[in-house]
PDB file of C-alpha atoms in Angstrom:
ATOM      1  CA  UNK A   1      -9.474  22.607 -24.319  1.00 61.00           C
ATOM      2  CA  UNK A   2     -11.713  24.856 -22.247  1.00 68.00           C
ATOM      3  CA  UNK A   3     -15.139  23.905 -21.531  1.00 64.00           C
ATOM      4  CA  UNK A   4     -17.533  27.239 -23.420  1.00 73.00           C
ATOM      5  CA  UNK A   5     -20.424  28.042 -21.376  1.00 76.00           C
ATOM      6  CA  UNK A   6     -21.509  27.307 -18.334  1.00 80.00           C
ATOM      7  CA  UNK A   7     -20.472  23.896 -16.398  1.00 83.00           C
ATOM      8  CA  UNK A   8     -21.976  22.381 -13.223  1.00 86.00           C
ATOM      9  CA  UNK A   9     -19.578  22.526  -9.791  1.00 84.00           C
ATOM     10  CA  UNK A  10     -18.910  20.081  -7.984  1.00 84.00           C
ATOM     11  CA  UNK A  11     -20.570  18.705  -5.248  1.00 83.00           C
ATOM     12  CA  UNK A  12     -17.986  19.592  -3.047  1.00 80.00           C
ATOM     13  CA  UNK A  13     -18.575  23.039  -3.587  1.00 81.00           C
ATOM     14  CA  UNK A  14     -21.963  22.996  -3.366  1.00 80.00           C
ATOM     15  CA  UNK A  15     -23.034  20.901  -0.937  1.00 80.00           C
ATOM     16  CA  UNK A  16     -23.615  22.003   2.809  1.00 75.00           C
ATOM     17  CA  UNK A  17     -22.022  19.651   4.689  1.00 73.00           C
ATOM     18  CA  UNK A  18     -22.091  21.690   7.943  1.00 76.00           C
ATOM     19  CA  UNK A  19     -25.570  22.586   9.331  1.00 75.00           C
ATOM     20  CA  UNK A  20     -26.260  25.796   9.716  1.00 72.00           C
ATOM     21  CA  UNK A  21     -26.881  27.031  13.306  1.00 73.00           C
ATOM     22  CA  UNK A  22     -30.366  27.486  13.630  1.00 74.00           C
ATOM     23  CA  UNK A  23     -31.638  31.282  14.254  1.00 69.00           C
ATOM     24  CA  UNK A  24     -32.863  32.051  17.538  1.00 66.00           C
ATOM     25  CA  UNK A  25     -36.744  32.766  17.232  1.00 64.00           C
ATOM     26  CA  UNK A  26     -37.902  36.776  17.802  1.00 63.00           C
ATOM     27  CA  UNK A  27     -40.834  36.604  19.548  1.00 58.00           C
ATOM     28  CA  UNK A  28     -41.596  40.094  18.091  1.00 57.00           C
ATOM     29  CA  UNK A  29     -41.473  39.006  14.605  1.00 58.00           C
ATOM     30  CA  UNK A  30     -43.890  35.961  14.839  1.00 63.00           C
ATOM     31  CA  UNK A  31     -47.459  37.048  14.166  1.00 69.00           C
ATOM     32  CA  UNK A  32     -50.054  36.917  16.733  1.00 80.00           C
ATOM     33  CA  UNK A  33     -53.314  35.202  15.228  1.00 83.00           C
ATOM     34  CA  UNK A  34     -55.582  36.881  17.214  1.00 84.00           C
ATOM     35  CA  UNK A  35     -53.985  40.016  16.452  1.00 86.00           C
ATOM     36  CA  UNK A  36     -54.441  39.008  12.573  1.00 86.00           C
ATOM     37  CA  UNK A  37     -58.075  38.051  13.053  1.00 88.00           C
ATOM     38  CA  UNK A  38     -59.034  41.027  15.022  1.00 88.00           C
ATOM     39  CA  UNK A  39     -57.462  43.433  12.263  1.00 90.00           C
ATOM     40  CA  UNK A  40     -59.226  41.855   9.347  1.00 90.00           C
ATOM     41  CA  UNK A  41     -62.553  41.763  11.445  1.00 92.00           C
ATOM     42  CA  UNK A  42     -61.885  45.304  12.330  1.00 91.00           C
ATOM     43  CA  UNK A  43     -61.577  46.277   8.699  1.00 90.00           C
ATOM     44  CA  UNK A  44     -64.202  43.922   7.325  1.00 87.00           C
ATOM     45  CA  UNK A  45     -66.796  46.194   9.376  1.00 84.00           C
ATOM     46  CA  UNK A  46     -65.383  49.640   8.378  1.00 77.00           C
ATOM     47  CA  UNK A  47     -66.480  47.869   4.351  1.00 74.00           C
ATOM     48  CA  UNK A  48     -69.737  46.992   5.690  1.00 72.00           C
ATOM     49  CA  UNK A  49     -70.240  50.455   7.358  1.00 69.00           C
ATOM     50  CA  UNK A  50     -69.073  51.721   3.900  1.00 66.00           C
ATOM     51  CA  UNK A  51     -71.685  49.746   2.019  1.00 63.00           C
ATOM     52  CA  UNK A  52     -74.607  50.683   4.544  1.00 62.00           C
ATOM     53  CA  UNK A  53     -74.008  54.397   3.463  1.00 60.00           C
ATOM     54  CA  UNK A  54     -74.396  54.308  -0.307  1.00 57.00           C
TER      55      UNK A  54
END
């Protein structure tokens, strides 16, 4: 008789056995921190010029 419903695979199947190869980094895509803080502090003063105003 056939199982009904779902059934767990094997470990065989599932398991990775063979590492995959590691991704070489892009320098491009990694975020520069001091990039990051000098945007937020850039817009953190345009909301405080914003609040001056009213």
């Amino acid at each position: 008789a056939q199982p009904a419903g779902d059934t767990l695979l094997p470990a065989a199947l599932t398991e990775r056995l063979v590492p995959a190869a590691e991704k070489p980094k892009d320098e491009d895509a990694e975020l520069d921190a001091n990039a990051v803080f000098a945007k937020l502090s850039a817009l953190k003063s345009k909301d405080e010029d914003k609040d001056d105003e009213e």
